Short mmCIF file of C-alpha atoms and ligand atoms in Angstrom, two decimals:
data_model
loop_
_atom_site.label_atom_id
_atom_site.label_comp_id
_atom_site.label_asym_id
_atom_site.label_seq_id
_atom_site.Cartn_x
_atom_site.Cartn_y
_atom_site.Cartn_z
CA MET A 21 120.04 -183.10 165.30
CA ALA A 22 118.84 -184.41 168.71
CA GLU A 23 118.54 -187.89 167.20
CA ARG A 24 122.21 -188.09 166.36
CA ILE A 25 123.53 -186.96 169.79
CA THR A 26 124.65 -189.82 172.05
CA GLY A 27 126.89 -190.28 175.06
CA HIS A 28 129.84 -190.45 172.66
CA THR A 29 129.20 -187.13 170.92
CA LYS A 30 132.17 -184.77 171.15
CA LEU A 31 131.65 -181.08 171.93
CA ILE A 32 133.06 -177.99 170.25
CA GLY A 33 132.06 -174.48 171.34
CA LEU A 34 132.12 -170.88 170.24
CA LEU A 35 133.20 -168.49 173.01
CA ALA A 36 131.98 -165.01 172.10
CA HIS A 37 129.82 -162.08 173.11
CA PRO A 38 127.43 -161.51 171.45
CA VAL A 39 127.18 -165.09 170.20
CA HIS A 40 123.62 -165.83 169.12
CA HIS A 41 123.85 -164.18 165.66
CA SER A 42 126.82 -166.32 164.59
CA THR A 43 126.51 -168.61 161.55
CA SER A 44 129.31 -170.89 162.85
CA PRO A 45 127.08 -173.30 164.84
CA MET A 46 124.83 -173.86 161.81
CA MET A 47 127.82 -174.22 159.46
CA HIS A 48 129.72 -176.78 161.56
CA ASN A 49 126.67 -178.81 162.59
CA GLU A 50 125.53 -179.04 158.96
CA ALA A 51 129.00 -180.27 157.98
CA PHE A 52 129.11 -182.85 160.83
CA ALA A 53 125.68 -184.15 159.81
CA LYS A 54 126.65 -184.31 156.12
CA LEU A 55 129.80 -186.30 156.88
CA GLY A 56 128.24 -188.37 159.66
CA LEU A 57 130.77 -187.12 162.22
CA ASP A 58 129.86 -187.50 165.89
CA TYR A 59 130.44 -183.91 167.02
CA ALA A 60 128.17 -181.09 168.14
CA TYR A 61 128.98 -177.36 168.00
CA LEU A 62 127.30 -174.89 170.37
CA GLY A 63 127.58 -171.14 170.95
CA PHE A 64 128.40 -169.97 174.48
CA ASP A 65 127.92 -166.37 175.58
CA VAL A 66 131.38 -165.68 177.08
CA ASP A 67 133.04 -162.30 177.53
CA ASN A 68 136.38 -161.21 179.02
CA ASN A 69 135.03 -161.61 182.56
CA THR A 70 134.04 -165.25 182.14
CA LEU A 71 136.69 -166.35 179.65
CA GLU A 72 139.17 -167.84 182.12
CA ASP A 73 136.45 -169.99 183.72
CA ALA A 74 135.19 -171.01 180.27
CA ILE A 75 138.69 -172.25 179.33
CA LYS A 76 138.94 -174.16 182.61
CA GLY A 77 135.56 -175.69 181.77
CA LEU A 78 136.71 -176.61 178.28
CA ARG A 79 139.65 -178.48 179.83
CA ALA A 80 137.53 -180.13 182.55
CA LEU A 81 134.88 -181.27 180.06
CA LYS A 82 137.58 -182.56 177.66
CA MET A 83 135.97 -180.61 174.81
CA VAL A 84 137.59 -181.12 171.40
CA GLY A 85 138.13 -177.39 171.10
CA ALA A 86 136.43 -174.11 170.38
CA ASN A 87 136.22 -171.07 168.20
CA VAL A 88 136.93 -167.76 169.87
CA SER A 89 135.51 -164.49 168.61
CA MET A 90 134.99 -160.90 169.79
CA PRO A 91 135.83 -159.77 172.46
CA ASN A 92 138.04 -162.74 173.46
CA LYS A 93 140.47 -163.27 170.58
CA ILE A 94 143.45 -161.53 172.19
CA LEU A 95 142.86 -162.24 175.89
CA VAL A 96 142.40 -166.00 175.37
CA ALA A 97 146.06 -166.47 174.37
CA LYS A 98 147.18 -166.18 177.99
CA TYR A 99 145.03 -169.13 179.12
CA LEU A 100 146.36 -171.54 176.46
CA ASP A 101 149.43 -173.82 176.51
CA GLU A 102 150.80 -173.14 173.04
CA LEU A 103 150.20 -170.90 170.01
CA SER A 104 150.66 -171.64 166.28
CA PRO A 105 153.28 -169.46 164.50
CA ALA A 106 150.55 -167.36 162.80
CA SER A 107 148.68 -166.97 166.07
CA LYS A 108 151.86 -165.81 167.79
CA LEU A 109 152.52 -163.21 165.07
CA CYS A 110 148.92 -161.95 165.20
CA GLY A 111 148.73 -162.02 168.98
CA ALA A 112 145.24 -163.50 168.55
CA VAL A 113 143.42 -166.83 168.51
CA ASN A 114 140.17 -167.83 166.80
CA THR A 115 140.50 -171.62 167.18
CA ILE A 116 141.48 -173.76 170.17
CA VAL A 117 142.43 -177.40 169.70
CA ASN A 118 142.54 -179.68 172.73
CA GLU A 119 145.47 -182.02 172.05
CA ASN A 120 144.97 -184.56 174.86
CA GLY A 121 144.83 -181.87 177.53
CA LYS A 122 147.22 -179.39 175.87
CA LEU A 123 145.29 -176.40 174.55
CA VAL A 124 146.79 -175.02 171.33
CA GLY A 125 145.68 -171.69 169.87
CA HIS A 126 145.44 -171.14 166.11
CA ILE A 127 144.18 -168.33 163.89
CA THR A 128 142.37 -169.40 160.73
CA ASP A 129 141.05 -166.02 159.51
CA GLY A 130 144.11 -165.41 157.33
CA ILE A 131 144.05 -168.99 156.01
CA GLY A 132 140.36 -168.48 155.19
CA PHE A 133 141.14 -165.26 153.34
CA MET A 134 143.97 -166.81 151.28
CA GLN A 135 141.82 -169.85 150.46
CA SER A 136 138.93 -167.61 149.39
CA LEU A 137 141.28 -166.00 146.84
CA LYS A 138 142.45 -169.39 145.57
CA ASP A 139 138.87 -170.62 145.30
CA ASN A 140 138.14 -167.62 143.06
CA ASP A 141 141.23 -168.31 140.88
CA ILE A 142 143.05 -165.28 142.27
CA ASP A 143 146.80 -165.86 142.63
CA VAL A 144 148.54 -163.21 144.71
CA ILE A 145 151.62 -165.26 145.64
CA GLY A 146 154.82 -163.41 144.65
CA LYS A 147 152.75 -160.30 143.96
CA LYS A 148 151.69 -157.09 145.72
CA MET A 149 148.56 -156.50 147.78
CA THR A 150 147.14 -153.33 149.33
CA ILE A 151 145.00 -153.59 152.47
CA GLY A 152 142.72 -150.96 153.96
CA GLY A 153 142.67 -151.53 157.73
CA ALA A 154 145.12 -152.73 160.36
CA GLY A 155 142.81 -154.23 162.99
CA GLY A 156 142.37 -157.88 163.93
CA ALA A 157 141.18 -159.20 160.57
CA ALA A 158 143.71 -157.15 158.58
CA THR A 159 146.55 -158.41 160.81
CA ALA A 160 145.49 -162.04 160.34
CA ILE A 161 145.37 -161.46 156.57
CA MET A 162 148.78 -159.77 156.34
CA VAL A 163 150.42 -162.42 158.54
CA GLN A 164 149.07 -165.34 156.48
CA ALA A 165 149.72 -163.57 153.17
CA ALA A 166 153.32 -162.95 154.24
CA LEU A 167 153.76 -166.56 155.42
CA ASP A 168 152.26 -167.86 152.15
CA GLY A 169 154.64 -165.83 149.94
CA VAL A 170 152.93 -162.58 148.99
CA LYS A 171 155.84 -160.31 148.02
CA GLU A 172 154.73 -156.89 149.19
CA ILE A 173 151.84 -155.48 151.24
CA SER A 174 150.88 -151.81 151.57
CA VAL A 175 148.64 -151.23 154.58
CA PHE A 176 146.55 -148.07 155.04
CA ASN A 177 144.93 -147.10 158.34
CA VAL A 178 143.61 -143.98 159.98
CA ARG A 179 145.72 -142.74 162.91
CA ASP A 180 143.47 -144.31 165.51
CA LYS A 181 144.09 -146.74 168.38
CA PHE A 182 145.13 -149.47 165.92
CA TRP A 183 148.10 -147.50 164.50
CA ASP A 184 150.88 -148.22 167.04
CA ASN A 185 149.95 -151.87 167.38
CA ALA A 186 149.99 -152.19 163.57
CA LEU A 187 153.50 -150.70 163.42
CA GLU A 188 154.68 -153.28 165.96
CA LYS A 189 153.06 -156.23 164.13
CA ILE A 190 154.37 -155.06 160.76
CA GLU A 191 157.91 -154.85 162.12
CA MET A 192 157.61 -158.45 163.35
CA ILE A 193 156.27 -159.65 159.97
CA ASN A 194 159.10 -157.85 158.15
CA GLN A 195 161.66 -159.48 160.46
CA GLN A 196 160.22 -162.99 160.34
CA THR A 197 159.10 -163.36 156.70
CA ASP A 198 160.36 -162.41 153.22
CA CYS A 199 157.38 -160.10 152.67
CA LYS A 200 157.85 -156.32 152.71
CA VAL A 201 155.00 -154.66 154.59
CA THR A 202 154.60 -150.86 154.88
CA LEU A 203 152.05 -148.84 156.84
CA TYR A 204 150.61 -145.62 155.39
CA ASP A 205 148.14 -143.05 156.64
CA LEU A 206 144.73 -143.55 155.04
CA ALA A 207 144.43 -139.76 154.85
CA ASP A 208 147.12 -139.79 152.09
CA LEU A 209 144.75 -140.44 149.20
CA ASP A 210 147.38 -139.88 146.47
CA LYS A 211 149.53 -142.61 148.00
CA LEU A 212 146.50 -144.86 148.37
CA LYS A 213 145.67 -144.41 144.68
CA ALA A 214 149.24 -145.17 143.61
CA GLU A 215 149.58 -148.25 145.85
CA ILE A 216 146.26 -149.73 144.71
CA ALA A 217 147.22 -149.13 141.07
CA SER A 218 150.47 -151.08 141.50
CA SER A 219 148.77 -153.99 143.35
CA HIS A 220 147.27 -157.24 142.11
CA VAL A 221 144.61 -157.22 144.84
CA PHE A 222 143.05 -154.47 146.97
CA VAL A 223 141.36 -155.61 150.20
CA ASN A 224 139.04 -153.71 152.51
CA ALA A 225 139.55 -155.09 156.04
CA THR A 226 137.98 -152.18 157.93
CA GLY A 227 134.43 -151.97 159.23
CA VAL A 228 133.69 -149.18 156.74
CA GLY A 229 130.82 -150.49 154.61
CA MET A 230 128.95 -152.40 157.30
CA LYS A 231 126.70 -151.14 160.10
CA PRO A 232 126.98 -148.47 161.47
CA LEU A 233 129.05 -147.36 158.44
CA GLU A 234 126.92 -149.16 155.83
CA GLY A 235 126.79 -147.40 152.45
CA GLN A 236 130.21 -145.75 153.05
CA THR A 237 133.67 -146.29 151.59
CA TYR A 238 136.93 -144.39 152.00
CA ILE A 239 137.67 -144.86 148.26
CA PRO A 240 136.64 -141.47 146.79
CA ASP A 241 135.60 -142.70 143.31
CA ALA A 242 135.99 -145.45 140.69
CA SER A 243 139.18 -143.87 139.29
CA TYR A 244 141.00 -145.32 142.35
CA LEU A 245 140.25 -148.85 141.11
CA PRO A 246 142.01 -149.69 137.82
CA LYS A 247 140.24 -152.44 135.88
CA ASP A 248 143.00 -155.02 136.31
CA VAL A 249 143.03 -154.74 140.15
CA ILE A 250 140.95 -157.38 141.96
CA VAL A 251 138.87 -155.92 144.79
CA VAL A 252 138.03 -157.93 147.93
CA ASP A 253 135.79 -156.66 150.70
CA ILE A 254 135.93 -159.00 153.69
CA ILE A 255 132.60 -157.62 154.92
CA TYR A 256 129.82 -160.17 154.34
CA VAL A 257 126.76 -158.20 155.50
CA PRO A 258 125.76 -156.48 153.27
CA GLU A 259 126.93 -158.78 150.47
CA GLN A 260 127.61 -155.83 148.14
CA THR A 261 129.20 -152.95 150.01
CA ALA A 262 129.65 -149.42 148.64
CA LEU A 263 133.24 -150.42 147.78
CA LEU A 264 132.08 -153.42 145.76
CA LYS A 265 129.56 -151.23 143.92
CA LEU A 266 132.46 -148.95 142.95
CA ALA A 267 134.50 -152.00 141.89
CA GLN A 268 131.62 -153.11 139.68
CA GLU A 269 131.37 -149.61 138.19
CA ALA A 270 135.13 -149.65 137.54
CA GLY A 271 134.87 -153.04 135.77
CA CYS A 272 137.04 -154.86 138.35
CA LYS A 273 136.68 -158.48 139.37
CA TYR A 274 135.48 -158.46 142.99
CA ILE A 275 134.48 -160.78 145.86
CA ASN A 276 132.90 -160.27 149.27
CA GLY A 277 133.73 -161.82 152.67
CA LYS A 278 131.39 -164.82 152.59
CA ALA A 279 133.98 -167.20 151.16
CA MET A 280 136.47 -166.09 153.84
CA VAL A 281 133.90 -167.02 156.53
CA LEU A 282 133.45 -170.44 154.96
CA PHE A 283 137.15 -171.17 154.54
CA GLN A 284 138.20 -169.97 158.02
CA GLY A 285 135.55 -172.36 159.32
CA ALA A 286 136.80 -175.14 157.07
CA ALA A 287 140.34 -174.66 158.40
CA SER A 288 139.12 -174.91 162.02
CA PHE A 289 136.98 -177.95 161.10
CA LYS A 290 140.06 -179.69 159.70
CA LEU A 291 142.06 -178.92 162.87
CA TRP A 292 139.37 -180.49 165.10
CA THR A 293 138.23 -183.43 162.99
CA GLY A 294 141.09 -184.09 160.57
CA GLN A 295 138.43 -184.05 157.81
CA ASP A 296 137.82 -181.66 154.91
CA MET A 297 134.62 -179.68 155.21
CA PRO A 298 132.24 -180.53 152.32
CA ILE A 299 132.85 -177.19 150.58
CA ASP A 300 130.41 -177.46 147.65
CA TYR A 301 127.60 -178.52 149.99
CA MET A 302 128.40 -175.68 152.41
CA LYS A 303 128.47 -173.16 149.54
CA GLU A 304 124.91 -174.19 148.69
CA ILE A 305 123.81 -173.80 152.29
CA LEU A 306 125.54 -170.44 152.72
CA ASN A 307 124.46 -169.27 149.26
CA ILE A 308 128.01 -168.62 148.04
CA LYS A 309 128.42 -168.57 144.26
P1 NAD B 416 138.83 -154.37 164.40
O1 NAD B 416 137.98 -153.60 165.34
O2 NAD B 416 139.95 -155.19 164.93
O3 NAD B 416 139.46 -153.36 163.30
C1 NAD B 416 138.69 -152.32 162.74
C2 NAD B 416 139.46 -151.68 161.59
O4 NAD B 416 138.58 -150.74 160.93
C3 NAD B 416 140.68 -150.87 162.04
O5 NAD B 416 141.68 -150.97 161.04
C4 NAD B 416 140.14 -149.45 162.09
O6 NAD B 416 141.15 -148.46 161.97
C5 NAD B 416 139.23 -149.46 160.90
N1 NAD B 416 138.19 -148.42 160.95
C6 NAD B 416 137.15 -148.35 161.82
N2 NAD B 416 136.42 -147.24 161.54
C7 NAD B 416 137.01 -146.64 160.47
C8 NAD B 416 136.71 -145.46 159.74
N3 NAD B 416 135.64 -144.70 160.01
N4 NAD B 416 137.52 -145.16 158.69
C9 NAD B 416 138.58 -145.92 158.38
N5 NAD B 416 138.91 -147.04 159.06
C10 NAD B 416 138.13 -147.39 160.10
O7 NAD B 416 137.81 -155.27 163.56
P2 NAD B 416 138.13 -156.59 162.69
O8 NAD B 416 137.83 -157.78 163.50
O9 NAD B 416 139.49 -156.44 162.09
O10 NAD B 416 137.00 -156.50 161.57
C11 NAD B 416 137.07 -155.56 160.51
C12 NAD B 416 136.03 -155.92 159.45
O11 NAD B 416 136.30 -157.20 158.91
C13 NAD B 416 134.60 -155.99 159.96
O12 NAD B 416 133.78 -155.41 158.99
C14 NAD B 416 134.32 -157.47 160.09
O13 NAD B 416 132.96 -157.79 159.85
C15 NAD B 416 135.16 -158.03 158.94
N6 NAD B 416 135.60 -159.42 159.19
C16 NAD B 416 135.29 -160.35 158.24
C17 NAD B 416 135.72 -161.67 158.41
C18 NAD B 416 135.36 -162.71 157.39
O14 NAD B 416 135.62 -163.91 157.65
N7 NAD B 416 134.86 -162.35 156.24
C19 NAD B 416 136.47 -162.01 159.54
C20 NAD B 416 136.78 -161.02 160.49
C21 NAD B 416 136.33 -159.71 160.28
#
């Protein structure tokens, strides 16, 4: 790595807190090395208090761009010059591209999700999807799914702090796309069962299933997962959540969140470098089947 860095090497950063556990630096640097691209990607421990200065630094250093993760994805929008249509709808940014001094915010989580379906030969375009969760990841998924042509999305969430914001976002998606999105209370299990049964794909986009809620799922039993429904859990640690164990028991096709991580990264990589990430090579490195 040190051998390939010169005075010409271009810098990309990850602005997050915590940052040191992230797989993004490894993923992007491996891809740069594989393709012989003269970029380096580093993680920077940045929180809401230091974000504005970090963005000023990014401009001053003429960095190519950055990824933005928790807790900065929403706040960062106000320091940028422009937002992509999906980013505007989500009210969040996970990728900054420095276009000759103009900082443009994008969100690639939803693109990564949709591409992870495609890569697994799952075609949800023109069909119905049910999503558990209405937080940041769920919003990015519903926005991109709606923009890509998914026909109908049923969203289930508990009545927590995400509820009102979800209602607002869903109204915007319904106004600005041809997709029909409806929000339901996750406590209504009969409705949840019926909506999953009439969907092509069911997605968990909540934190239920990972630490500190590892081993848990809000799906009561395998009867909620008809065999012909494809189950996606966007959690990637653990690789097989309690939901995916139920999906296996029910005989459903299922995938976890690792491919979404890869493809959201690939979409950011393309925005910065104009090149396609070497997907097969990265799948080997990330152990994605
Ligand atoms: P967030 O904090 O924005 O949203 C959390 C969501 O979980 C909300 O909908 C909330 O209502 C729900 N929730 C929390 N506790 C719950 C409970 N006990 N019962 C029911 N619902 C509950 O978080 P986020 O960024 O949207 O992330 C959500 C999950 O998605 C996390 O597990 C995260 O690891 C995963 N994720 C995966 C990828 C990927 O690329 N695979 C990307 C982003 C997030």
